[in-house]
Amino acid sequence: MTAPVDDLTTASPSPANAPPRPSATATPTPHRRRMAFAEQELRLMSALVVLLAIGLFLALPFVLSIGAVVFLPLVTAIILTVLLSPLADKLAGWGLPNLLASLASLLVFIGVVALALTAVLRPAVSLYDQVPAMIARVGDHFSQLQGSLAWITRLNEQVAEIVGTQDGREVVLAGPSMLEQLAFATPTVLLEVLLTIMLAFFMIEARVRLRRRLLLQRTAVDASLKAARVMRAVQDRVAAYILTVGFINSGVGVVVALGAWAMGLDAPVMWGGLAALLNFLPYVGPLLMVALLALFGLGSADSPLVGLIPAAAYLGLHTVEANFITPAVLGARFTMNPVMILLALAYFTWIWGVTGALLSVPILLSLTALVDHLGTPNFIGFLFGEPLFANNVLELSGGD
């Protein structure tokens, strides 16, 4: 007889020191469920904020350009208020009444602008009649180069013969003349200037009451302190930047005026004032100054090399000023990304023209100061699943 075989299906008992097996269906605690729901809600709100910001960025240029008569004086008045409030506070500290201090600060600004425009525009009007003769002389200089570049003309003629040309008549529509354009634009410009001055005066005069409302009409002390820091940061950064750049540009204007006088250019004071004013436009202003100096230099000199000396001298001066003097004076506090400067310059120039170009850097400085205090949105990280703001208030705790 064979021996009985043990049942192999019988499970052997587990060791006594074996750890307990986890449950197959682990139920999250109510605290974790609440935190997960809060994170999803925050993520949804962040997505809505990003979509609203993109829509506002795309729609804002059309709204601001259509309502330029209202929005441009308002934005300009806000920048002037930020710029002139320290001067008004200084005059008020000397015992002058607030109304007179506000009016005096605004009159000082208007006087400086009028003096600068007078120094530039009066000689420019007298030189305007010489522009056609200068352009003709520049054409003569370039015609001297036709001998060495004649092969380009022959190549163009051969390409035209191969491609063929079609005879036709060109219809040219007569547009309004310069005087007609000035006549149509003058009432709008005067209205915007008058509205800007009035808004700036009332904003400067009401700065004390505005500060009191922002600081005292708050239920929490932290909110009052944060509002005070934001106001102080925006005012200090914009005012310090414009005043510092103004002094630097004034020095550039003095150097250019002395150089124009030494080189024998007509109206050296005009060239100095023009260099100081155009230097407020980042990148575009110096390039325009180089082009004007090259035009007038070539138009008044007998040799092209001699005519390009003023433009080359200004280009060297601007290179030293932009790369060494201005960064050393302003420091890292006012250092901004050149890409952001160009984007702001193109964005506001598209909306408001030359005035928008002048306001682009102060607006960018104000927005930078606000972002530094209110928090920087993490747009790039948000695209990859991170929170929109780096400091996430919803932090999961380790306990249940």
mmCIF file of C-alpha atoms in Angstrom:
data_model
loop_
_atom_site.group_PDB
_atom_site.id
_atom_site.type_symbol
_atom_site.label_atom_id
_atom_site.label_comp_id
_atom_site.label_asym_id
_atom_site.label_seq_id
_atom_site.Cartn_x
_atom_site.Cartn_y
_atom_site.Cartn_z
ATOM 1 C CA MET A 1 0.000 0.000 0.000
ATOM 2 C CA THR A 2 1.122 3.491 -0.760
ATOM 3 C CA ALA A 3 1.526 6.176 1.881
ATOM 4 C CA PRO A 4 -1.104 8.966 2.016
ATOM 5 C CA VAL A 5 -0.152 12.171 0.169
ATOM 6 C CA ASP A 6 -0.580 15.575 1.959
ATOM 7 C CA ASP A 7 -3.067 18.025 0.497
ATOM 8 C CA LEU A 8 -1.022 20.619 -1.466
ATOM 9 C CA THR A 9 -3.884 23.112 -1.539
ATOM 10 C CA THR A 10 -3.680 23.671 2.181
ATOM 11 C CA ALA A 11 -2.024 27.048 2.832
ATOM 12 C CA SER A 12 0.789 27.096 5.325
ATOM 13 C CA PRO A 13 0.452 29.476 8.241
ATOM 14 C CA SER A 14 2.269 32.837 7.880
ATOM 15 C CA PRO A 15 5.188 33.677 10.132
ATOM 16 C CA ALA A 16 4.457 35.495 13.327
ATOM 17 C CA ASN A 17 6.795 38.431 12.561
ATOM 18 C CA ALA A 18 5.398 39.143 9.055
ATOM 19 C CA PRO A 19 4.000 42.728 8.611
ATOM 20 C CA PRO A 20 0.272 43.118 8.053
ATOM 21 C CA ARG A 21 -0.833 43.482 4.455
ATOM 22 C CA PRO A 22 -2.194 46.886 3.442
ATOM 23 C CA SER A 23 -5.825 47.210 2.654
ATOM 24 C CA ALA A 24 -6.691 47.012 -1.062
ATOM 25 C CA THR A 25 -9.035 50.021 -0.893
ATOM 26 C CA ALA A 26 -7.399 52.755 1.200
ATOM 27 C CA THR A 27 -9.857 55.602 1.881
ATOM 28 C CA PRO A 28 -8.323 59.139 1.974
ATOM 29 C CA THR A 29 -8.950 61.175 5.063
ATOM 30 C CA PRO A 30 -11.378 64.123 4.931
ATOM 31 C CA HIS A 31 -8.475 66.558 5.430
ATOM 32 C CA ARG A 32 -6.640 65.300 2.340
ATOM 33 C CA ARG A 33 -9.840 65.367 0.319
ATOM 34 C CA ARG A 34 -10.390 69.003 1.269
ATOM 35 C CA MET A 35 -6.827 69.934 0.403
ATOM 36 C CA ALA A 36 -7.010 68.124 -2.954
ATOM 37 C CA PHE A 37 -10.256 69.931 -3.776
ATOM 38 C CA ALA A 38 -8.684 73.263 -2.768
ATOM 39 C CA GLU A 39 -5.694 72.595 -5.029
ATOM 40 C CA GLN A 40 -7.988 71.820 -7.954
ATOM 41 C CA GLU A 41 -9.977 74.977 -7.272
ATOM 42 C CA LEU A 42 -6.788 77.053 -7.121
ATOM 43 C CA ARG A 43 -5.574 75.510 -10.368
ATOM 44 C CA LEU A 44 -8.881 76.344 -12.068
ATOM 45 C CA MET A 45 -8.756 79.931 -10.817
ATOM 46 C CA SER A 46 -5.145 80.259 -12.035
ATOM 47 C CA ALA A 47 -6.151 79.006 -15.482
ATOM 48 C CA LEU A 48 -8.972 81.566 -15.602
ATOM 49 C CA VAL A 49 -6.562 84.316 -14.562
ATOM 50 C CA VAL A 50 -4.143 83.359 -17.345
ATOM 51 C CA LEU A 51 -6.928 83.294 -19.948
ATOM 52 C CA LEU A 52 -8.246 86.663 -18.778
ATOM 53 C CA ALA A 53 -4.736 88.130 -18.879
ATOM 54 C CA ILE A 54 -4.196 86.903 -22.446
ATOM 55 C CA GLY A 55 -7.561 88.264 -23.555
ATOM 56 C CA LEU A 56 -6.894 91.606 -21.872
ATOM 57 C CA PHE A 57 -3.443 91.821 -23.469
ATOM 58 C CA LEU A 58 -4.929 91.215 -26.931
ATOM 59 C CA ALA A 59 -7.916 93.545 -26.512
ATOM 60 C CA LEU A 60 -6.168 96.356 -24.632
ATOM 61 C CA PRO A 61 -4.386 97.944 -27.628
ATOM 62 C CA PHE A 62 -7.623 98.420 -29.544
ATOM 63 C CA VAL A 63 -9.413 99.888 -26.528
ATOM 64 C CA LEU A 64 -6.544 102.236 -25.659
ATOM 65 C CA SER A 65 -6.017 103.391 -29.247
ATOM 66 C CA ILE A 66 -9.722 104.073 -29.837
ATOM 67 C CA GLY A 67 -10.030 105.930 -26.524
ATOM 68 C CA ALA A 68 -6.635 107.659 -26.793
ATOM 69 C CA VAL A 69 -8.223 111.058 -26.160
ATOM 70 C CA VAL A 70 -9.149 109.843 -22.653
ATOM 71 C CA PHE A 71 -6.632 107.126 -21.777
ATOM 72 C CA LEU A 72 -3.462 108.820 -23.033
ATOM 73 C CA PRO A 73 -3.903 111.988 -20.904
ATOM 74 C CA LEU A 74 -4.849 109.807 -17.919
ATOM 75 C CA VAL A 75 -1.744 107.614 -18.132
ATOM 76 C CA THR A 76 0.490 110.628 -18.805
ATOM 77 C CA ALA A 77 -1.001 112.450 -15.816
ATOM 78 C CA ILE A 78 -0.347 109.436 -13.576
ATOM 79 C CA ILE A 79 3.315 109.315 -14.669
ATOM 80 C CA LEU A 80 3.637 113.077 -14.111
ATOM 81 C CA THR A 81 2.063 112.718 -10.674
ATOM 82 C CA VAL A 82 4.569 110.036 -9.718
ATOM 83 C CA LEU A 83 7.409 112.166 -11.080
ATOM 84 C CA LEU A 84 6.419 115.521 -9.581
ATOM 85 C CA SER A 85 5.040 114.391 -6.207
ATOM 86 C CA PRO A 86 8.511 114.404 -4.529
ATOM 87 C CA LEU A 87 9.059 117.995 -5.704
ATOM 88 C CA ALA A 88 5.628 119.009 -4.432
ATOM 89 C CA ASP A 89 6.349 117.317 -1.082
ATOM 90 C CA LYS A 90 9.660 119.196 -0.857
ATOM 91 C CA LEU A 91 7.986 122.540 -1.572
ATOM 92 C CA ALA A 92 5.231 121.757 0.944
ATOM 93 C CA GLY A 93 7.900 120.902 3.523
ATOM 94 C CA TRP A 94 9.359 124.385 3.060
ATOM 95 C CA GLY A 95 6.055 125.880 4.223
ATOM 96 C CA LEU A 96 4.334 126.400 0.880
ATOM 97 C CA PRO A 97 0.603 125.485 0.853
ATOM 98 C CA ASN A 98 -0.283 122.228 -0.840
ATOM 99 C CA LEU A 99 -2.198 123.946 -3.651
ATOM 100 C CA LEU A 100 0.665 126.292 -4.478
ATOM 101 C CA ALA A 101 3.251 123.518 -4.127
ATOM 102 C CA SER A 102 1.373 121.348 -6.604
ATOM 103 C CA LEU A 103 0.990 124.223 -9.058
ATOM 104 C CA ALA A 104 4.648 125.234 -8.732
ATOM 105 C CA SER A 105 5.923 121.703 -9.368
ATOM 106 C CA LEU A 106 3.780 121.442 -12.498
ATOM 107 C CA LEU A 107 4.899 124.869 -13.732
ATOM 108 C CA VAL A 108 8.549 123.885 -13.265
ATOM 109 C CA PHE A 109 8.026 120.813 -15.431
ATOM 110 C CA ILE A 110 6.183 122.799 -18.121
ATOM 111 C CA GLY A 111 8.954 125.406 -18.120
ATOM 112 C CA VAL A 112 11.696 122.802 -18.570
ATOM 113 C CA VAL A 113 9.828 121.126 -21.445
ATOM 114 C CA ALA A 114 9.071 124.467 -23.130
ATOM 115 C CA LEU A 115 12.716 125.527 -22.839
ATOM 116 C CA ALA A 116 13.929 122.250 -24.350
ATOM 117 C CA LEU A 117 11.443 122.405 -27.226
ATOM 118 C CA THR A 118 12.297 126.053 -27.916
ATOM 119 C CA ALA A 119 16.017 125.255 -28.068
ATOM 120 C CA VAL A 120 15.305 122.494 -30.601
ATOM 121 C CA LEU A 121 12.404 123.770 -32.698
ATOM 122 C CA ARG A 122 13.511 127.334 -33.426
ATOM 123 C CA PRO A 123 16.782 126.404 -35.174
ATOM 124 C CA ALA A 124 15.094 123.373 -36.766
ATOM 125 C CA VAL A 125 12.583 125.614 -38.532
ATOM 126 C CA SER A 126 15.387 127.697 -40.024
ATOM 127 C CA LEU A 127 17.262 124.578 -41.171
ATOM 128 C CA TYR A 128 14.165 122.994 -42.678
ATOM 129 C CA ASP A 129 14.541 125.007 -45.893
ATOM 130 C CA GLN A 130 18.035 123.554 -46.396
ATOM 131 C CA VAL A 131 16.864 119.936 -46.343
ATOM 132 C CA PRO A 132 16.182 119.623 -50.135
ATOM 133 C CA ALA A 133 19.650 120.971 -50.978
ATOM 134 C CA MET A 134 21.232 118.580 -48.468
ATOM 135 C CA ILE A 135 19.332 115.629 -49.911
ATOM 136 C CA ALA A 136 20.516 116.598 -53.393
ATOM 137 C CA ARG A 137 24.117 116.755 -52.195
ATOM 138 C CA VAL A 138 23.754 113.346 -50.527
ATOM 139 C CA GLY A 139 22.500 112.042 -53.876
ATOM 140 C CA ASP A 140 25.604 113.485 -55.530
ATOM 141 C CA HIS A 141 27.805 111.660 -53.054
ATOM 142 C CA PHE A 142 26.072 108.386 -53.769
ATOM 143 C CA SER A 143 26.197 108.991 -57.514
ATOM 144 C CA GLN A 144 29.986 108.935 -57.244
ATOM 145 C CA LEU A 145 29.730 105.293 -56.238
ATOM 146 C CA GLN A 146 27.819 104.292 -59.362
ATOM 147 C CA GLY A 147 31.007 103.462 -61.243
ATOM 148 C CA SER A 148 31.949 100.699 -58.801
ATOM 149 C CA LEU A 149 28.352 99.486 -58.484
ATOM 150 C CA ALA A 150 27.406 99.614 -62.160
ATOM 151 C CA TRP A 151 27.288 95.814 -62.366
ATOM 152 C CA ILE A 152 24.275 95.842 -60.035
ATOM 153 C CA THR A 153 22.407 98.118 -62.456
ATOM 154 C CA ARG A 154 23.251 95.891 -65.411
ATOM 155 C CA LEU A 155 22.141 92.826 -63.458
ATOM 156 C CA ASN A 156 18.794 94.450 -62.674
ATOM 157 C CA GLU A 157 18.301 95.326 -66.349
ATOM 158 C CA GLN A 158 19.027 91.742 -67.407
ATOM 159 C CA VAL A 159 16.593 90.374 -64.802
ATOM 160 C CA ALA A 160 13.929 92.818 -66.042
ATOM 161 C CA GLU A 161 14.445 91.668 -69.628
ATOM 162 C CA ILE A 162 14.131 88.004 -68.625
ATOM 163 C CA VAL A 163 11.058 88.478 -66.466
ATOM 164 C CA GLY A 164 9.429 91.034 -68.728
ATOM 165 C CA THR A 165 7.538 94.152 -67.816
ATOM 166 C CA GLN A 166 3.936 95.071 -68.364
ATOM 167 C CA ASP A 167 2.885 98.493 -69.489
ATOM 168 C CA GLY A 168 0.288 100.123 -67.363
ATOM 169 C CA ARG A 169 -0.792 103.344 -65.835
ATOM 170 C CA GLU A 170 -0.259 104.143 -62.210
ATOM 171 C CA VAL A 171 -3.036 105.961 -60.435
ATOM 172 C CA VAL A 172 -1.856 108.166 -57.572
ATOM 173 C CA LEU A 173 -4.437 109.456 -55.132
ATOM 174 C CA ALA A 174 -3.731 112.898 -53.782
ATOM 175 C CA GLY A 175 -3.505 112.916 -50.021
ATOM 176 C CA PRO A 176 -3.774 115.793 -47.575
ATOM 177 C CA SER A 177 -0.822 118.124 -47.384
ATOM 178 C CA MET A 178 1.310 118.659 -44.279
ATOM 179 C CA LEU A 179 -0.475 121.887 -43.410
ATOM 180 C CA GLU A 180 -3.848 120.182 -43.689
ATOM 181 C CA GLN A 181 -2.694 117.337 -41.441
ATOM 182 C CA LEU A 182 -1.407 119.825 -38.875
ATOM 183 C CA ALA A 183 -4.667 121.744 -39.042
ATOM 184 C CA PHE A 184 -6.671 118.603 -38.360
ATOM 185 C CA ALA A 185 -4.329 117.324 -35.622
ATOM 186 C CA THR A 186 -3.830 120.589 -33.686
ATOM 187 C CA PRO A 187 -7.235 120.696 -31.907
ATOM 188 C CA THR A 188 -6.856 117.093 -30.719
ATOM 189 C CA VAL A 189 -3.308 117.678 -29.508
ATOM 190 C CA LEU A 190 -4.286 120.847 -27.666
ATOM 191 C CA LEU A 191 -7.222 119.071 -26.035
ATOM 192 C CA GLU A 192 -5.010 116.183 -24.897
ATOM 193 C CA VAL A 193 -2.317 118.526 -23.542
ATOM 194 C CA LEU A 194 -4.855 120.636 -21.653
ATOM 195 C CA LEU A 195 -6.569 117.562 -20.231
ATOM 196 C CA THR A 196 -3.211 116.092 -19.197
ATOM 197 C CA ILE A 197 -2.158 119.259 -17.371
ATOM 198 C CA MET A 198 -5.480 119.523 -15.539
ATOM 199 C CA LEU A 199 -5.486 115.853 -14.533
ATOM 200 C CA ALA A 200 -1.867 116.039 -13.377
ATOM 201 C CA PHE A 201 -2.557 119.140 -11.266
ATOM 202 C CA PHE A 202 -5.571 117.643 -9.512
ATOM 203 C CA MET A 203 -3.764 114.319 -8.939
ATOM 204 C CA ILE A 204 -0.712 116.041 -7.472
ATOM 205 C CA GLU A 205 -2.897 118.225 -5.286
ATOM 206 C CA ALA A 206 -4.862 115.192 -4.049
ATOM 207 C CA ARG A 207 -1.782 113.029 -3.316
ATOM 208 C CA VAL A 208 -1.963 113.600 0.467
ATOM 209 C CA ARG A 209 -5.611 112.596 0.682
ATOM 210 C CA LEU A 210 -4.959 109.572 -1.530
ATOM 211 C CA ARG A 211 -2.148 108.378 0.719
ATOM 212 C CA ARG A 212 -4.313 108.849 3.800
ATOM 213 C CA ARG A 213 -7.129 106.808 2.279
ATOM 214 C CA LEU A 214 -4.832 104.004 1.203
ATOM 215 C CA LEU A 215 -3.136 103.809 4.581
ATOM 216 C CA LEU A 216 -5.954 104.441 7.036
ATOM 217 C CA GLN A 217 -9.033 102.983 5.364
ATOM 218 C CA ARG A 218 -7.842 99.392 5.741
ATOM 219 C CA THR A 219 -9.145 96.810 8.205
ATOM 220 C CA ALA A 220 -5.766 95.053 8.502
ATOM 221 C CA VAL A 221 -2.425 96.603 9.396
ATOM 222 C CA ASP A 222 -0.583 94.347 6.947
ATOM 223 C CA ALA A 223 -2.661 95.655 4.050
ATOM 224 C CA SER A 224 -1.865 99.264 5.011
ATOM 225 C CA LEU A 225 1.853 98.541 5.233
ATOM 226 C CA LYS A 226 1.797 96.716 1.900
ATOM 227 C CA ALA A 227 -0.047 99.595 0.210
ATOM 228 C CA ALA A 228 2.479 102.052 1.642
ATOM 229 C CA ARG A 229 5.410 99.975 0.406
ATOM 230 C CA VAL A 230 3.925 99.632 -3.086
ATOM 231 C CA MET A 231 3.232 103.365 -3.389
ATOM 232 C CA ARG A 232 6.698 104.262 -2.137
ATOM 233 C CA ALA A 233 8.421 101.719 -4.395
ATOM 234 C CA VAL A 234 6.597 102.850 -7.552
ATOM 235 C CA GLN A 235 7.153 106.537 -6.821
ATOM 236 C CA ASP A 236 10.822 106.144 -5.892
ATOM 237 C CA ARG A 237 11.666 103.884 -8.807
ATOM 238 C CA VAL A 238 9.942 105.898 -11.535
ATOM 239 C CA ALA A 239 10.953 109.318 -10.206
ATOM 240 C CA ALA A 240 14.562 108.292 -9.549
ATOM 241 C CA TYR A 241 14.857 106.691 -12.980
ATOM 242 C CA ILE A 242 13.453 109.656 -14.914
ATOM 243 C CA LEU A 243 15.464 112.235 -12.947
ATOM 244 C CA THR A 244 18.701 110.246 -13.206
ATOM 245 C CA VAL A 245 18.249 109.581 -16.916
ATOM 246 C CA GLY A 246 17.324 113.235 -17.375
ATOM 247 C CA PHE A 247 20.623 114.359 -15.840
ATOM 248 C CA ILE A 248 22.563 111.845 -17.948
ATOM 249 C CA ASN A 249 20.797 112.936 -21.133
ATOM 250 C CA SER A 250 21.457 116.585 -20.271
ATOM 251 C CA GLY A 251 25.154 115.765 -20.032
ATOM 252 C CA VAL A 252 24.965 113.983 -23.389
ATOM 253 C CA GLY A 253 23.265 117.039 -24.873
ATOM 254 C CA VAL A 254 25.990 119.359 -23.582
ATOM 255 C CA VAL A 255 28.734 117.128 -25.022
ATOM 256 C CA VAL A 256 26.942 116.876 -28.391
ATOM 257 C CA ALA A 257 26.403 120.660 -28.508
ATOM 258 C CA LEU A 258 30.094 121.288 -27.822
ATOM 259 C CA GLY A 259 31.085 118.692 -30.427
ATOM 260 C CA ALA A 260 28.740 120.174 -33.031
ATOM 261 C CA TRP A 261 30.186 123.630 -32.335
ATOM 262 C CA ALA A 262 33.759 122.308 -32.672
ATOM 263 C CA MET A 263 32.907 120.560 -35.971
ATOM 264 C CA GLY A 264 31.288 123.639 -37.428
ATOM 265 C CA LEU A 265 27.712 122.353 -37.653
ATOM 266 C CA ASP A 266 24.887 124.863 -37.802
ATOM 267 C CA ALA A 267 22.812 125.372 -34.626
ATOM 268 C CA PRO A 268 24.886 123.349 -32.132
ATOM 269 C CA VAL A 269 22.376 124.047 -29.349
ATOM 270 C CA MET A 270 19.691 122.376 -31.458
ATOM 271 C CA TRP A 271 21.824 119.262 -31.909
ATOM 272 C CA GLY A 272 22.506 119.080 -28.191
ATOM 273 C CA GLY A 273 18.854 119.451 -27.272
ATOM 274 C CA LEU A 274 17.812 116.959 -29.923
ATOM 275 C CA ALA A 275 20.355 114.432 -28.644
ATOM 276 C CA ALA A 276 19.087 114.890 -25.063
ATOM 277 C CA LEU A 277 15.435 114.459 -26.052
ATOM 278 C CA LEU A 278 15.949 111.486 -28.372
ATOM 279 C CA ASN A 279 18.055 109.716 -25.754
ATOM 280 C CA PHE A 280 14.864 109.193 -23.722
ATOM 281 C CA LEU A 281 13.729 106.750 -26.437
ATOM 282 C CA PRO A 282 15.617 103.483 -25.878
ATOM 283 C CA TYR A 283 17.443 102.163 -28.945
ATOM 284 C CA VAL A 284 15.231 104.023 -31.444
ATOM 285 C CA GLY A 285 16.194 107.550 -30.405
ATOM 286 C CA PRO A 286 19.987 107.124 -30.773
ATOM 287 C CA LEU A 287 19.525 105.420 -34.150
ATOM 288 C CA LEU A 288 17.403 108.337 -35.342
ATOM 289 C CA MET A 289 20.040 110.760 -34.074
ATOM 290 C CA VAL A 290 22.764 108.927 -35.996
ATOM 291 C CA ALA A 291 20.640 109.075 -39.157
ATOM 292 C CA LEU A 292 20.021 112.824 -38.791
ATOM 293 C CA LEU A 293 23.682 113.570 -38.157
ATOM 294 C CA ALA A 294 24.667 111.457 -41.166
ATOM 295 C CA LEU A 295 22.137 113.266 -43.366
ATOM 296 C CA PHE A 296 23.225 116.759 -42.350
ATOM 297 C CA GLY A 297 26.893 115.783 -42.325
ATOM 298 C CA LEU A 298 26.813 114.346 -45.827
ATOM 299 C CA GLY A 299 24.647 117.224 -47.012
ATOM 300 C CA SER A 300 27.074 119.901 -45.812
ATOM 301 C CA ALA A 301 30.490 118.293 -46.408
ATOM 302 C CA ASP A 302 32.447 117.969 -49.624
ATOM 303 C CA SER A 303 33.666 114.442 -48.870
ATOM 304 C CA PRO A 304 31.528 111.512 -47.709
ATOM 305 C CA LEU A 305 34.134 110.457 -45.143
ATOM 306 C CA VAL A 306 34.213 113.939 -43.630
ATOM 307 C CA GLY A 307 30.418 114.076 -43.597
ATOM 308 C CA LEU A 308 30.169 110.850 -41.601
ATOM 309 C CA ILE A 309 32.455 112.102 -38.802
ATOM 310 C CA PRO A 310 29.618 113.699 -36.692
ATOM 311 C CA ALA A 311 27.506 110.538 -36.870
ATOM 312 C CA ALA A 312 30.507 108.343 -36.002
ATOM 313 C CA ALA A 313 31.466 110.606 -33.095
ATOM 314 C CA TYR A 314 27.919 110.519 -31.675
ATOM 315 C CA LEU A 315 27.783 106.742 -32.111
ATOM 316 C CA GLY A 316 30.983 106.401 -30.083
ATOM 317 C CA LEU A 317 29.628 108.741 -27.405
ATOM 318 C CA HIS A 318 26.381 106.793 -27.171
ATOM 319 C CA THR A 319 28.245 103.489 -26.941
ATOM 320 C CA VAL A 320 30.237 104.744 -23.956
ATOM 321 C CA GLU A 321 27.174 106.293 -22.313
ATOM 322 C CA ALA A 322 24.852 103.311 -22.791
ATOM 323 C CA ASN A 323 27.338 100.595 -21.804
ATOM 324 C CA PHE A 324 29.392 102.227 -19.072
ATOM 325 C CA ILE A 325 28.029 105.516 -17.693
ATOM 326 C CA THR A 326 24.297 104.757 -17.451
ATOM 327 C CA PRO A 327 24.664 101.223 -15.961
ATOM 328 C CA ALA A 328 27.224 102.529 -13.438
ATOM 329 C CA VAL A 329 24.955 105.399 -12.343
ATOM 330 C CA LEU A 330 21.634 103.538 -12.285
ATOM 331 C CA GLY A 331 22.980 100.251 -10.922
ATOM 332 C CA ALA A 332 21.232 96.900 -10.753
ATOM 333 C CA ARG A 333 18.071 98.433 -9.286
ATOM 334 C CA PHE A 334 16.931 99.782 -12.650
ATOM 335 C CA THR A 335 18.362 97.006 -14.804
ATOM 336 C CA MET A 336 15.632 95.633 -17.089
ATOM 337 C CA ASN A 337 15.591 92.972 -19.734
ATOM 338 C CA PRO A 338 16.281 94.553 -23.148
ATOM 339 C CA VAL A 339 13.652 92.274 -24.694
ATOM 340 C CA MET A 340 11.029 93.635 -22.287
ATOM 341 C CA ILE A 341 12.094 97.205 -23.092
ATOM 342 C CA LEU A 342 11.762 96.597 -26.836
ATOM 343 C CA LEU A 343 8.390 94.876 -26.400
ATOM 344 C CA ALA A 344 7.078 97.726 -24.249
ATOM 345 C CA LEU A 345 8.457 100.261 -26.721
ATOM 346 C CA ALA A 346 6.812 98.540 -29.695
ATOM 347 C CA TYR A 347 3.570 97.890 -27.786
ATOM 348 C CA PHE A 348 2.945 101.456 -26.600
ATOM 349 C CA THR A 349 4.309 103.045 -29.781
ATOM 350 C CA TRP A 350 1.775 101.009 -31.734
ATOM 351 C CA ILE A 351 -0.992 102.289 -29.461
ATOM 352 C CA TRP A 352 -0.066 105.936 -28.843
ATOM 353 C CA GLY A 353 2.757 106.792 -31.243
ATOM 354 C CA VAL A 354 5.653 108.951 -30.051
ATOM 355 C CA THR A 355 3.994 109.738 -26.721
ATOM 356 C CA GLY A 356 3.547 106.029 -26.070
ATOM 357 C CA ALA A 357 7.230 105.467 -26.838
ATOM 358 C CA LEU A 358 8.183 108.085 -24.237
ATOM 359 C CA LEU A 359 5.844 106.533 -21.664
ATOM 360 C CA SER A 360 6.859 102.914 -22.318
ATOM 361 C CA VAL A 361 9.822 102.758 -19.937
ATOM 362 C CA PRO A 362 8.054 104.537 -16.996
ATOM 363 C CA ILE A 363 5.044 102.238 -17.425
ATOM 364 C CA LEU A 364 7.351 99.206 -17.503
ATOM 365 C CA LEU A 365 9.105 100.428 -14.348
ATOM 366 C CA SER A 366 5.766 100.884 -12.563
ATOM 367 C CA LEU A 367 4.613 97.394 -13.529
ATOM 368 C CA THR A 368 7.961 95.942 -12.435
ATOM 369 C CA ALA A 369 7.672 97.610 -9.032
ATOM 370 C CA LEU A 370 4.127 96.281 -8.617
ATOM 371 C CA VAL A 371 5.176 92.756 -9.562
ATOM 372 C CA ASP A 372 8.088 92.860 -7.114
ATOM 373 C CA HIS A 373 5.712 93.534 -4.224
ATOM 374 C CA LEU A 374 2.593 91.647 -5.282
ATOM 375 C CA GLY A 375 4.345 88.487 -6.487
ATOM 376 C CA THR A 376 5.652 87.242 -9.813
ATOM 377 C CA PRO A 377 3.314 84.868 -11.677
ATOM 378 C CA ASN A 378 4.977 81.602 -12.653
ATOM 379 C CA PHE A 379 3.610 81.417 -16.208
ATOM 380 C CA ILE A 380 6.245 79.014 -17.540
ATOM 381 C CA GLY A 381 5.945 76.634 -14.604
ATOM 382 C CA PHE A 382 2.174 76.801 -14.781
ATOM 383 C CA LEU A 383 2.291 75.304 -18.277
ATOM 384 C CA PHE A 384 4.064 72.263 -16.812
ATOM 385 C CA GLY A 385 1.748 71.689 -13.883
ATOM 386 C CA GLU A 386 3.228 74.021 -11.249
ATOM 387 C CA PRO A 387 1.192 76.606 -9.328
ATOM 388 C CA LEU A 388 0.722 79.996 -10.932
ATOM 389 C CA PHE A 389 2.407 81.708 -7.989
ATOM 390 C CA ALA A 390 5.638 80.408 -6.536
ATOM 391 C CA ASN A 391 4.503 80.870 -2.917
ATOM 392 C CA ASN A 392 1.642 78.400 -2.684
ATOM 393 C CA VAL A 393 -0.508 78.992 0.344
ATOM 394 C CA LEU A 394 -1.996 75.524 0.146
ATOM 395 C CA GLU A 395 0.783 73.344 1.545
ATOM 396 C CA LEU A 396 -0.093 69.766 2.382
ATOM 397 C CA SER A 397 0.728 68.801 5.931
ATOM 398 C CA GLY A 398 2.373 65.527 6.772
ATOM 399 C CA GLY A 399 -0.260 64.469 9.268
ATOM 400 C CA ASP A 400 -3.778 63.299 8.603
#
